[in-house]
Amino acid sequence: MALNVEASRPARARQAVIFCCDRNYYPYAMFAAAQIAGRHPDRGFDICIASLEAIEEPHSLSELAVRHCTIDAAHLFADFGLDDRRTAVTYLRLVLPDAFSEDYDRILYLDSDIYIQGGDLAALLALPLAARPLAAVRDNKQWRTPSRRMVDFDRLGLPQRPYFNSGVLLFDVPAFRAANLLQEALRIGRSQGRQLVRHDQSLLNATMLGNWAELSPSWNWQYTWSSRLFAAMLGPNIIHFIGRCKPWCDPDNLLSPQFARDLQIFLARHFPNHPPLPLGPGMRPDSLAMRRMLMKHLLSSGRLARYLERFPSDLTVGP
């Protein structure tokens, strides 16, 4: 499928890390991009921001050499049942392999609501995927209960399969395009997308239907009530703030204040017009919320340990 892409600079490598965002999420995507650039100063991959409209880059961030790309693709998702929370940019990740087929062989898509703690992204981009068109991390709902039924598979009349979170996606571009997966995703989205509970994520899972390689949860540690304390001890590479609670929107102090403090320093320097973040003290150790979270971790620890045993290293690819 031919898609018009306007880029701020040419591609410099055959691999890329790409964020898809609008103007609202752009500062947070650039924060993550800056973290990646700082950890990979001699990187052999591009860092890209993909959007549906041109976004002006702050001059202070030009040294990161981020490639800004505008993709003319909004019309593809007009019949997907969009709303204020699920806009066309939510589905932009679907078109990345086709939009960048002439530039990249491998694409690592990342959500903007993440925090980079470590990991060799060059090694991740080079992982063999056994001819699978995509690799991802299982959704946290199936970490402790791998056989949990996903409601959207039932709604679409599909058999139950392992279900991945779409916040971190490693695309094998030629394999994805050879299987015509964009066309299949658009077909499902137009005919049945309105009934999906988890929208773009379920759409991708329905399109792949088990034809994906499973990555270690270290690459997409979904920060929930039953996993966030384990993250402090296990040190995953990428923290993913799933749900509505984000470092820039945490009125009840449910997250570690570390994330908002680091983000605030970045915003104050590069996006001075951004409203200051509500920097709270964090959750009290003796609060009811903390006690409930501790109990949740205790009850889930055994099953989570069995799940993590499947990944001896962060570069282990599951079957």
PDB file of C-alpha atoms in Angstrom:
ATOM      1  CA  MET A   1       0.000   0.000   0.000  1.00  0.00           C
ATOM      2  CA  ALA A   2       1.472   3.339  -1.064  1.00  0.00           C
ATOM      3  CA  LEU A   3       1.549   5.906   1.755  1.00  0.00           C
ATOM      4  CA  ASN A   4       2.901   9.429   1.521  1.00  0.00           C
ATOM      5  CA  VAL A   5       5.600  10.130   4.119  1.00  0.00           C
ATOM      6  CA  GLU A   6       7.295  13.490   4.610  1.00  0.00           C
ATOM      7  CA  ALA A   7      10.481  13.272   6.674  1.00  0.00           C
ATOM      8  CA  SER A   8      12.691  15.898   8.267  1.00  0.00           C
ATOM      9  CA  ARG A   9      15.854  14.001   7.314  1.00  0.00           C
ATOM     10  CA  PRO A  10      16.791  10.903   5.305  1.00  0.00           C
ATOM     11  CA  ALA A  11      16.993   7.483   6.909  1.00  0.00           C
ATOM     12  CA  ARG A  12      20.534   6.709   8.063  1.00  0.00           C
ATOM     13  CA  ALA A  13      20.170   3.026   8.965  1.00  0.00           C
ATOM     14  CA  ARG A  14      18.095  -0.010   8.033  1.00  0.00           C
ATOM     15  CA  GLN A  15      16.569  -0.247  11.524  1.00  0.00           C
ATOM     16  CA  ALA A  16      14.544   2.236  13.524  1.00  0.00           C
ATOM     17  CA  VAL A  17      12.841   2.892  16.843  1.00  0.00           C
ATOM     18  CA  ILE A  18       9.590   4.725  16.115  1.00  0.00           C
ATOM     19  CA  PHE A  19       7.082   6.522  18.317  1.00  0.00           C
ATOM     20  CA  CYS A  20       3.616   7.442  17.022  1.00  0.00           C
ATOM     21  CA  CYS A  21       2.074  10.453  18.715  1.00  0.00           C
ATOM     22  CA  ASP A  22       0.092  13.673  18.384  1.00  0.00           C
ATOM     23  CA  ARG A  23       0.993  17.127  19.731  1.00  0.00           C
ATOM     24  CA  ASN A  24      -0.302  16.273  23.206  1.00  0.00           C
ATOM     25  CA  TYR A  25       1.944  13.255  23.641  1.00  0.00           C
ATOM     26  CA  TYR A  26       4.900  14.663  21.698  1.00  0.00           C
ATOM     27  CA  PRO A  27       6.826  15.934  24.785  1.00  0.00           C
ATOM     28  CA  TYR A  28       6.585  12.493  26.404  1.00  0.00           C
ATOM     29  CA  ALA A  29       7.684  10.705  23.229  1.00  0.00           C
ATOM     30  CA  MET A  30      10.676  13.027  23.000  1.00  0.00           C
ATOM     31  CA  PHE A  31      11.517  12.336  26.641  1.00  0.00           C
ATOM     32  CA  ALA A  32      11.710   8.618  25.848  1.00  0.00           C
ATOM     33  CA  ALA A  33      13.631   9.349  22.634  1.00  0.00           C
ATOM     34  CA  ALA A  34      16.165  11.384  24.620  1.00  0.00           C
ATOM     35  CA  GLN A  35      16.578   8.500  27.077  1.00  0.00           C
ATOM     36  CA  ILE A  36      17.286   6.137  24.180  1.00  0.00           C
ATOM     37  CA  ALA A  37      19.732   8.529  22.530  1.00  0.00           C
ATOM     38  CA  GLY A  38      21.586   8.981  25.805  1.00  0.00           C
ATOM     39  CA  ARG A  39      21.953   5.239  26.287  1.00  0.00           C
ATOM     40  CA  HIS A  40      22.923   4.579  22.653  1.00  0.00           C
ATOM     41  CA  PRO A  41      25.292   7.404  21.626  1.00  0.00           C
ATOM     42  CA  ASP A  42      26.826   5.314  18.817  1.00  0.00           C
ATOM     43  CA  ARG A  43      23.576   3.728  17.732  1.00  0.00           C
ATOM     44  CA  GLY A  44      23.214   1.987  14.412  1.00  0.00           C
ATOM     45  CA  PHE A  45      19.473   2.658  14.241  1.00  0.00           C
ATOM     46  CA  ASP A  46      17.296   5.706  13.644  1.00  0.00           C
ATOM     47  CA  ILE A  47      14.982   7.257  16.204  1.00  0.00           C
ATOM     48  CA  CYS A  48      11.767   8.519  14.601  1.00  0.00           C
ATOM     49  CA  ILE A  49       8.626  10.359  15.633  1.00  0.00           C
ATOM     50  CA  ALA A  50       5.690   9.524  13.357  1.00  0.00           C
ATOM     51  CA  SER A  51       2.582  11.680  13.362  1.00  0.00           C
ATOM     52  CA  LEU A  52      -0.412  12.557  11.219  1.00  0.00           C
ATOM     53  CA  GLU A  53       0.479  16.251  11.162  1.00  0.00           C
ATOM     54  CA  ALA A  54       3.778  18.112  11.255  1.00  0.00           C
ATOM     55  CA  ILE A  55       5.113  18.847  14.760  1.00  0.00           C
ATOM     56  CA  GLU A  56       7.822  21.424  15.348  1.00  0.00           C
ATOM     57  CA  GLU A  57      10.865  20.136  17.202  1.00  0.00           C
ATOM     58  CA  PRO A  58      12.384  22.313  19.952  1.00  0.00           C
ATOM     59  CA  HIS A  59      15.770  23.609  18.831  1.00  0.00           C
ATOM     60  CA  SER A  60      17.279  22.393  22.095  1.00  0.00           C
ATOM     61  CA  LEU A  61      16.593  18.782  21.058  1.00  0.00           C
ATOM     62  CA  SER A  62      18.018  18.968  17.537  1.00  0.00           C
ATOM     63  CA  GLU A  63      21.249  17.313  18.672  1.00  0.00           C
ATOM     64  CA  LEU A  64      19.314  14.061  19.212  1.00  0.00           C
ATOM     65  CA  ALA A  65      18.971  13.745  15.398  1.00  0.00           C
ATOM     66  CA  VAL A  66      15.401  12.461  15.702  1.00  0.00           C
ATOM     67  CA  ARG A  67      13.745  11.872  12.345  1.00  0.00           C
ATOM     68  CA  HIS A  68      10.295  13.501  12.289  1.00  0.00           C
ATOM     69  CA  CYS A  69       7.909  11.879   9.827  1.00  0.00           C
ATOM     70  CA  THR A  70       4.386  12.880   8.839  1.00  0.00           C
ATOM     71  CA  ILE A  71       2.311  10.029   7.413  1.00  0.00           C
ATOM     72  CA  ASP A  72      -0.819  10.692   5.367  1.00  0.00           C
ATOM     73  CA  ALA A  73      -2.882   7.826   6.785  1.00  0.00           C
ATOM     74  CA  ALA A  74      -5.778   9.281   8.804  1.00  0.00           C
ATOM     75  CA  HIS A  75      -8.285   8.391   6.090  1.00  0.00           C
ATOM     76  CA  LEU A  76      -7.538   4.686   6.536  1.00  0.00           C
ATOM     77  CA  PHE A  77      -9.129   4.652  10.002  1.00  0.00           C
ATOM     78  CA  ALA A  78     -12.218   6.780   9.396  1.00  0.00           C
ATOM     79  CA  ASP A  79     -14.573   3.796   9.861  1.00  0.00           C
ATOM     80  CA  PHE A  80     -12.905   2.424  13.008  1.00  0.00           C
ATOM     81  CA  GLY A  81     -15.275   4.039  15.514  1.00  0.00           C
ATOM     82  CA  LEU A  82     -12.889   6.743  16.699  1.00  0.00           C
ATOM     83  CA  ASP A  83     -13.495   8.935  19.747  1.00  0.00           C
ATOM     84  CA  ASP A  84     -11.669  11.500  21.886  1.00  0.00           C
ATOM     85  CA  ARG A  85      -9.496   8.843  23.525  1.00  0.00           C
ATOM     86  CA  ARG A  86      -8.950   6.577  20.517  1.00  0.00           C
ATOM     87  CA  THR A  87      -7.998   8.890  17.686  1.00  0.00           C
ATOM     88  CA  ALA A  88      -6.541   7.988  14.306  1.00  0.00           C
ATOM     89  CA  VAL A  89      -2.991   8.323  15.683  1.00  0.00           C
ATOM     90  CA  THR A  90      -3.751   5.373  18.002  1.00  0.00           C
ATOM     91  CA  TYR A  91      -3.836   3.142  14.929  1.00  0.00           C
ATOM     92  CA  LEU A  92      -0.856   4.701  13.170  1.00  0.00           C
ATOM     93  CA  ARG A  93       1.440   1.898  14.323  1.00  0.00           C
ATOM     94  CA  LEU A  94      -0.434  -0.441  11.964  1.00  0.00           C
ATOM     95  CA  VAL A  95       0.968   1.282   8.875  1.00  0.00           C
ATOM     96  CA  LEU A  96       4.617   1.554   9.948  1.00  0.00           C
ATOM     97  CA  PRO A  97       5.917  -1.477   7.979  1.00  0.00           C
ATOM     98  CA  ASP A  98       4.234  -0.280   4.779  1.00  0.00           C
ATOM     99  CA  ALA A  99       5.024   3.395   5.263  1.00  0.00           C
ATOM    100  CA  PHE A 100       8.736   2.751   5.863  1.00  0.00           C
ATOM    101  CA  SER A 101       9.284  -0.332   3.701  1.00  0.00           C
ATOM    102  CA  GLU A 102      11.884   1.429   1.554  1.00  0.00           C
ATOM    103  CA  ASP A 103      13.818   2.701   4.569  1.00  0.00           C
ATOM    104  CA  TYR A 104      13.787  -0.014   7.226  1.00  0.00           C
ATOM    105  CA  ASP A 105      13.924  -3.802   7.525  1.00  0.00           C
ATOM    106  CA  ARG A 106      13.249  -3.790  11.263  1.00  0.00           C
ATOM    107  CA  ILE A 107      11.095  -1.369  13.242  1.00  0.00           C
ATOM    108  CA  LEU A 108      10.697  -1.227  17.007  1.00  0.00           C
ATOM    109  CA  TYR A 109       7.498   0.638  17.800  1.00  0.00           C
ATOM    110  CA  LEU A 110       7.218   2.138  21.302  1.00  0.00           C
ATOM    111  CA  ASP A 111       4.312   3.822  23.061  1.00  0.00           C
ATOM    112  CA  SER A 112       5.023   7.302  24.415  1.00  0.00           C
ATOM    113  CA  ASP A 113       4.009   6.459  28.011  1.00  0.00           C
ATOM    114  CA  ILE A 114       7.195   4.585  28.838  1.00  0.00           C
ATOM    115  CA  TYR A 115      10.384   5.023  30.861  1.00  0.00           C
ATOM    116  CA  ILE A 116      13.643   3.591  29.514  1.00  0.00           C
ATOM    117  CA  GLN A 117      15.761   1.971  32.240  1.00  0.00           C
ATOM    118  CA  GLY A 118      18.253  -0.058  30.190  1.00  0.00           C
ATOM    119  CA  GLY A 119      18.591  -2.734  27.544  1.00  0.00           C
ATOM    120  CA  ASP A 120      20.481  -3.061  24.281  1.00  0.00           C
ATOM    121  CA  LEU A 121      17.989  -1.897  21.671  1.00  0.00           C
ATOM    122  CA  ALA A 122      20.390  -2.731  18.840  1.00  0.00           C
ATOM    123  CA  ALA A 123      20.465  -6.353  20.025  1.00  0.00           C
ATOM    124  CA  LEU A 124      16.676  -6.372  20.324  1.00  0.00           C
ATOM    125  CA  LEU A 125      16.283  -5.055  16.780  1.00  0.00           C
ATOM    126  CA  ALA A 126      18.549  -7.852  15.503  1.00  0.00           C
ATOM    127  CA  LEU A 127      16.761 -10.723  17.256  1.00  0.00           C
ATOM    128  CA  PRO A 128      15.894 -13.700  15.014  1.00  0.00           C
ATOM    129  CA  LEU A 129      12.126 -14.138  14.972  1.00  0.00           C
ATOM    130  CA  ALA A 130      11.862 -17.499  13.196  1.00  0.00           C
ATOM    131  CA  ALA A 131      10.035 -15.955  10.220  1.00  0.00           C
ATOM    132  CA  ARG A 132       7.373 -14.405  12.458  1.00  0.00           C
ATOM    133  CA  PRO A 133       6.309 -10.952  11.231  1.00  0.00           C
ATOM    134  CA  LEU A 134       6.093  -9.447  14.693  1.00  0.00           C
ATOM    135  CA  ALA A 135       7.410  -9.897  18.237  1.00  0.00           C
ATOM    136  CA  ALA A 136       5.824  -8.500  21.392  1.00  0.00           C
ATOM    137  CA  VAL A 137       5.366  -9.017  25.125  1.00  0.00           C
ATOM    138  CA  ARG A 138       2.363 -10.903  26.426  1.00  0.00           C
ATOM    139  CA  ASP A 139      -0.310  -8.711  27.958  1.00  0.00           C
ATOM    140  CA  ASN A 140      -0.102  -8.554  31.747  1.00  0.00           C
ATOM    141  CA  LYS A 141      -3.538 -10.190  32.069  1.00  0.00           C
ATOM    142  CA  GLN A 142      -1.891 -13.409  30.889  1.00  0.00           C
ATOM    143  CA  TRP A 143       1.368 -13.157  32.850  1.00  0.00           C
ATOM    144  CA  ARG A 144       0.057 -15.078  35.835  1.00  0.00           C
ATOM    145  CA  THR A 145      -2.818 -16.804  34.049  1.00  0.00           C
ATOM    146  CA  PRO A 146      -1.588 -17.767  30.553  1.00  0.00           C
ATOM    147  CA  SER A 147      -4.887 -19.434  29.684  1.00  0.00           C
ATOM    148  CA  ARG A 148      -7.059 -16.431  30.563  1.00  0.00           C
ATOM    149  CA  ARG A 149      -9.709 -15.866  27.925  1.00  0.00           C
ATOM    150  CA  MET A 150      -9.637 -12.514  26.154  1.00  0.00           C
ATOM    151  CA  VAL A 151     -13.089 -11.092  25.583  1.00  0.00           C
ATOM    152  CA  ASP A 152     -12.284  -9.556  22.203  1.00  0.00           C
ATOM    153  CA  PHE A 153     -11.361 -12.936  20.721  1.00  0.00           C
ATOM    154  CA  ASP A 154     -14.815 -14.149  21.769  1.00  0.00           C
ATOM    155  CA  ARG A 155     -16.481 -11.039  20.347  1.00  0.00           C
ATOM    156  CA  LEU A 156     -14.826 -11.642  16.984  1.00  0.00           C
ATOM    157  CA  GLY A 157     -15.652 -15.344  17.024  1.00  0.00           C
ATOM    158  CA  LEU A 158     -11.955 -16.257  17.075  1.00  0.00           C
ATOM    159  CA  PRO A 159     -10.231 -19.069  18.969  1.00  0.00           C
ATOM    160  CA  GLN A 160      -8.399 -18.121  22.124  1.00  0.00           C
ATOM    161  CA  ARG A 161      -4.676 -17.505  21.629  1.00  0.00           C
ATOM    162  CA  PRO A 162      -1.817 -15.889  23.559  1.00  0.00           C
ATOM    163  CA  TYR A 163      -2.502 -12.148  23.621  1.00  0.00           C
ATOM    164  CA  PHE A 164       0.176  -9.431  23.467  1.00  0.00           C
ATOM    165  CA  ASN A 165       0.333  -5.845  24.649  1.00  0.00           C
ATOM    166  CA  SER A 166       0.739  -3.438  21.729  1.00  0.00           C
ATOM    167  CA  GLY A 167       2.875  -0.850  23.550  1.00  0.00           C
ATOM    168  CA  VAL A 168       6.132  -2.427  22.338  1.00  0.00           C
ATOM    169  CA  LEU A 169       6.162  -4.068  18.898  1.00  0.00           C
ATOM    170  CA  LEU A 170       9.126  -5.410  16.960  1.00  0.00           C
ATOM    171  CA  PHE A 171       8.229  -5.581  13.259  1.00  0.00           C
ATOM    172  CA  ASP A 172      10.009  -7.703  10.679  1.00  0.00           C
ATOM    173  CA  VAL A 173       9.074  -5.356   7.853  1.00  0.00           C
ATOM    174  CA  PRO A 174       9.423  -7.702   4.840  1.00  0.00           C
ATOM    175  CA  ALA A 175       7.602 -10.560   6.612  1.00  0.00           C
ATOM    176  CA  PHE A 176       4.784  -8.282   7.791  1.00  0.00           C
ATOM    177  CA  ARG A 177       4.231  -6.898   4.316  1.00  0.00           C
ATOM    178  CA  ALA A 178       4.528 -10.269   2.588  1.00  0.00           C
ATOM    179  CA  ALA A 179       1.634 -11.551   4.698  1.00  0.00           C
ATOM    180  CA  ASN A 180      -0.560  -8.524   3.765  1.00  0.00           C
ATOM    181  CA  LEU A 181      -1.204  -7.895   7.442  1.00  0.00           C
ATOM    182  CA  LEU A 182      -2.018  -4.208   7.066  1.00  0.00           C
ATOM    183  CA  GLN A 183      -4.815  -5.041   4.635  1.00  0.00           C
ATOM    184  CA  GLU A 184      -6.166  -7.682   7.033  1.00  0.00           C
ATOM    185  CA  ALA A 185      -6.036  -5.267   9.975  1.00  0.00           C
ATOM    186  CA  LEU A 186      -7.912  -2.625   7.991  1.00  0.00           C
ATOM    187  CA  ARG A 187     -10.546  -5.181   6.977  1.00  0.00           C
ATOM    188  CA  ILE A 188     -11.173  -6.243  10.576  1.00  0.00           C
ATOM    189  CA  GLY A 189     -11.079  -2.677  11.852  1.00  0.00           C
ATOM    190  CA  ARG A 190     -13.648  -1.419   9.371  1.00  0.00           C
ATOM    191  CA  SER A 191     -16.036  -4.330   9.812  1.00  0.00           C
ATOM    192  CA  GLN A 192     -15.732  -5.063  13.536  1.00  0.00           C
ATOM    193  CA  GLY A 193     -13.466  -2.470  15.127  1.00  0.00           C
ATOM    194  CA  ARG A 194     -16.280  -0.649  16.909  1.00  0.00           C
ATOM    195  CA  GLN A 195     -17.040  -3.643  19.129  1.00  0.00           C
ATOM    196  CA  LEU A 196     -13.487  -4.175  20.385  1.00  0.00           C
ATOM    197  CA  VAL A 197     -12.882  -3.400  24.057  1.00  0.00           C
ATOM    198  CA  ARG A 198      -9.130  -2.877  23.684  1.00  0.00           C
ATOM    199  CA  HIS A 199      -9.300  -1.301  20.243  1.00  0.00           C
ATOM    200  CA  ASP A 200      -5.957  -1.164  18.394  1.00  0.00           C
ATOM    201  CA  GLN A 201      -4.402  -3.815  20.635  1.00  0.00           C
ATOM    202  CA  SER A 202      -7.155  -6.344  20.046  1.00  0.00           C
ATOM    203  CA  LEU A 203      -7.185  -5.476  16.360  1.00  0.00           C
ATOM    204  CA  LEU A 204      -3.506  -6.370  16.058  1.00  0.00           C
ATOM    205  CA  ASN A 205      -3.987  -9.565  18.056  1.00  0.00           C
ATOM    206  CA  ALA A 206      -6.891 -10.592  15.848  1.00  0.00           C
ATOM    207  CA  THR A 207      -4.789  -9.900  12.776  1.00  0.00           C
ATOM    208  CA  MET A 208      -1.806 -11.910  14.014  1.00  0.00           C
ATOM    209  CA  LEU A 209      -3.875 -14.628  15.787  1.00  0.00           C
ATOM    210  CA  GLY A 210      -0.886 -16.273  17.425  1.00  0.00           C
ATOM    211  CA  ASN A 211       1.550 -15.683  14.565  1.00  0.00           C
ATOM    212  CA  TRP A 212       3.981 -13.679  16.682  1.00  0.00           C
ATOM    213  CA  ALA A 213       7.136 -14.255  18.719  1.00  0.00           C
ATOM    214  CA  GLU A 214       7.035 -13.638  22.454  1.00  0.00           C
ATOM    215  CA  LEU A 215       9.574 -11.247  24.000  1.00  0.00           C
ATOM    216  CA  SER A 216      10.731 -11.076  27.589  1.00  0.00           C
ATOM    217  CA  PRO A 217       8.525  -8.851  29.779  1.00  0.00           C
ATOM    218  CA  SER A 218      11.666  -6.835  30.486  1.00  0.00           C
ATOM    219  CA  TRP A 219      10.939  -4.981  27.232  1.00  0.00           C
ATOM    220  CA  ASN A 220       7.398  -4.010  28.254  1.00  0.00           C
ATOM    221  CA  TRP A 221       7.006  -4.153  32.000  1.00  0.00           C
ATOM    222  CA  GLN A 222       3.387  -3.167  32.415  1.00  0.00           C
ATOM    223  CA  TYR A 223       3.258  -1.108  35.586  1.00  0.00           C
ATOM    224  CA  THR A 224       0.249  -2.419  37.486  1.00  0.00           C
ATOM    225  CA  TRP A 225      -0.812  -2.957  41.093  1.00  0.00           C
ATOM    226  CA  SER A 226       0.568  -6.484  40.972  1.00  0.00           C
ATOM    227  CA  SER A 227       3.877  -5.810  39.166  1.00  0.00           C
ATOM    228  CA  ARG A 228       5.321  -2.383  40.052  1.00  0.00           C
ATOM    229  CA  LEU A 229       7.115  -3.421  43.255  1.00  0.00           C
ATOM    230  CA  PHE A 230       8.745  -6.367  41.484  1.00  0.00           C
ATOM    231  CA  ALA A 231      10.096  -3.911  38.898  1.00  0.00           C
ATOM    232  CA  ALA A 232      12.234  -2.253  41.577  1.00  0.00           C
ATOM    233  CA  MET A 233      14.029  -5.562  42.196  1.00  0.00           C
ATOM    234  CA  LEU A 234      14.081  -7.044  38.679  1.00  0.00           C
ATOM    235  CA  GLY A 235      15.130  -3.902  36.804  1.00  0.00           C
ATOM    236  CA  PRO A 236      13.191  -4.309  33.527  1.00  0.00           C
ATOM    237  CA  ASN A 237      14.453  -2.405  30.507  1.00  0.00           C
ATOM    238  CA  ILE A 238      11.227  -0.543  29.708  1.00  0.00           C
ATOM    239  CA  ILE A 239       8.555   0.525  32.175  1.00  0.00           C
ATOM    240  CA  HIS A 240       5.150   0.955  30.502  1.00  0.00           C
ATOM    241  CA  PHE A 241       2.515   3.008  32.311  1.00  0.00           C
ATOM    242  CA  ILE A 242      -0.597   1.258  31.090  1.00  0.00           C
ATOM    243  CA  GLY A 243      -3.996   2.621  32.037  1.00  0.00           C
ATOM    244  CA  ARG A 244      -4.919   6.195  32.892  1.00  0.00           C
ATOM    245  CA  CYS A 245      -2.293   6.821  35.587  1.00  0.00           C
ATOM    246  CA  LYS A 246       0.815   8.426  34.019  1.00  0.00           C
ATOM    247  CA  PRO A 247       3.821  10.340  35.387  1.00  0.00           C
ATOM    248  CA  TRP A 248       2.207  13.545  34.075  1.00  0.00           C
ATOM    249  CA  CYS A 249      -1.253  12.653  35.418  1.00  0.00           C
ATOM    250  CA  ASP A 250      -1.025  11.043  38.861  1.00  0.00           C
ATOM    251  CA  PRO A 251      -3.291  13.030  41.205  1.00  0.00           C
ATOM    252  CA  ASP A 252      -3.436  10.256  43.826  1.00  0.00           C
ATOM    253  CA  ASN A 253       0.352   9.683  44.015  1.00  0.00           C
ATOM    254  CA  LEU A 254       0.081   6.064  42.921  1.00  0.00           C
ATOM    255  CA  LEU A 255       3.386   6.027  41.001  1.00  0.00           C
ATOM    256  CA  SER A 256       6.920   6.362  42.268  1.00  0.00           C
ATOM    257  CA  PRO A 257       7.762  10.103  42.243  1.00  0.00           C
ATOM    258  CA  GLN A 258      11.017   9.275  40.438  1.00  0.00           C
ATOM    259  CA  PHE A 259       9.271   9.166  37.059  1.00  0.00           C
ATOM    260  CA  ALA A 260       7.536  12.534  37.314  1.00  0.00           C
ATOM    261  CA  ARG A 261      10.659  14.220  38.708  1.00  0.00           C
ATOM    262  CA  ASP A 262      12.828  13.065  35.810  1.00  0.00           C
ATOM    263  CA  LEU A 263      10.159  14.057  33.302  1.00  0.00           C
ATOM    264  CA  GLN A 264       9.696  17.485  34.923  1.00  0.00           C
ATOM    265  CA  ILE A 265      13.419  18.268  34.573  1.00  0.00           C
ATOM    266  CA  PHE A 266      13.220  17.401  30.870  1.00  0.00           C
ATOM    267  CA  LEU A 267      10.039  19.398  30.276  1.00  0.00           C
ATOM    268  CA  ALA A 268      11.329  22.472  32.080  1.00  0.00           C
ATOM    269  CA  ARG A 269      14.389  22.544  29.825  1.00  0.00           C
ATOM    270  CA  HIS A 270      12.894  21.683  26.454  1.00  0.00           C
ATOM    271  CA  PHE A 271       9.159  22.446  26.768  1.00  0.00           C
ATOM    272  CA  PRO A 272       9.035  25.445  29.125  1.00  0.00           C
ATOM    273  CA  ASN A 273       5.399  26.195  28.265  1.00  0.00           C
ATOM    274  CA  HIS A 274       4.267  22.789  29.474  1.00  0.00           C
ATOM    275  CA  PRO A 275       2.307  23.051  32.741  1.00  0.00           C
ATOM    276  CA  PRO A 276       4.358  21.934  35.772  1.00  0.00           C
ATOM    277  CA  LEU A 277       3.714  18.376  36.835  1.00  0.00           C
ATOM    278  CA  PRO A 278       2.026  17.669  40.194  1.00  0.00           C
ATOM    279  CA  LEU A 279       5.069  16.297  42.032  1.00  0.00           C
ATOM    280  CA  GLY A 280       3.728  14.443  45.041  1.00  0.00           C
ATOM    281  CA  PRO A 281       5.566  12.611  47.842  1.00  0.00           C
ATOM    282  CA  GLY A 282       4.548   9.165  46.645  1.00  0.00           C
ATOM    283  CA  MET A 283       2.496   6.536  48.409  1.00  0.00           C
ATOM    284  CA  ARG A 284       2.801   6.352  52.213  1.00  0.00           C
ATOM    285  CA  PRO A 285       4.175   2.980  53.426  1.00  0.00           C
ATOM    286  CA  ASP A 286       1.357   2.681  55.950  1.00  0.00           C
ATOM    287  CA  SER A 287      -1.458   3.674  53.588  1.00  0.00           C
ATOM    288  CA  LEU A 288      -4.333   1.356  52.794  1.00  0.00           C
ATOM    289  CA  ALA A 289      -3.395   1.502  49.110  1.00  0.00           C
ATOM    290  CA  MET A 290       0.153   0.339  49.876  1.00  0.00           C
ATOM    291  CA  ARG A 291      -1.093  -2.518  52.053  1.00  0.00           C
ATOM    292  CA  ARG A 292      -3.460  -3.664  49.340  1.00  0.00           C
ATOM    293  CA  MET A 293      -0.665  -3.514  46.781  1.00  0.00           C
ATOM    294  CA  LEU A 294       1.675  -5.514  49.009  1.00  0.00           C
ATOM    295  CA  MET A 295      -0.975  -8.199  49.425  1.00  0.00           C
ATOM    296  CA  LYS A 296      -1.562  -8.302  45.670  1.00  0.00           C
ATOM    297  CA  HIS A 297       2.159  -8.830  45.079  1.00  0.00           C
ATOM    298  CA  LEU A 298       2.348 -11.557  47.714  1.00  0.00           C
ATOM    299  CA  LEU A 299      -0.557 -13.471  46.194  1.00  0.00           C
ATOM    300  CA  SER A 300       0.778 -13.241  42.636  1.00  0.00           C
ATOM    301  CA  SER A 301       4.474 -13.878  43.330  1.00  0.00           C
ATOM    302  CA  GLY A 302       4.513 -17.623  42.644  1.00  0.00           C
ATOM    303  CA  ARG A 303       2.706 -17.456  39.333  1.00  0.00           C
ATOM    304  CA  LEU A 304       4.752 -14.467  38.178  1.00  0.00           C
ATOM    305  CA  ALA A 305       7.977 -16.323  39.023  1.00  0.00           C
ATOM    306  CA  ARG A 306       6.893 -19.262  36.845  1.00  0.00           C
ATOM    307  CA  TYR A 307       6.195 -16.867  33.978  1.00  0.00           C
ATOM    308  CA  LEU A 308       9.579 -15.154  34.293  1.00  0.00           C
ATOM    309  CA  GLU A 309      11.403 -18.514  34.284  1.00  0.00           C
ATOM    310  CA  ARG A 310      10.534 -18.793  30.582  1.00  0.00           C
ATOM    311  CA  PHE A 311      12.985 -15.947  29.857  1.00  0.00           C
ATOM    312  CA  PRO A 312      16.504 -16.672  31.148  1.00  0.00           C
ATOM    313  CA  SER A 313      17.680 -13.399  29.564  1.00  0.00           C
ATOM    314  CA  ASP A 314      16.054 -10.298  28.153  1.00  0.00           C
ATOM    315  CA  LEU A 315      16.960 -11.498  24.647  1.00  0.00           C
ATOM    316  CA  THR A 316      15.250 -14.871  25.013  1.00  0.00           C
ATOM    317  CA  VAL A 317      12.464 -15.277  22.455  1.00  0.00           C
ATOM    318  CA  GLY A 318       9.588 -17.480  23.545  1.00  0.00           C
ATOM    319  CA  PRO A 319       8.102 -20.202  21.368  1.00  0.00           C
TER     320      PRO A 319
END
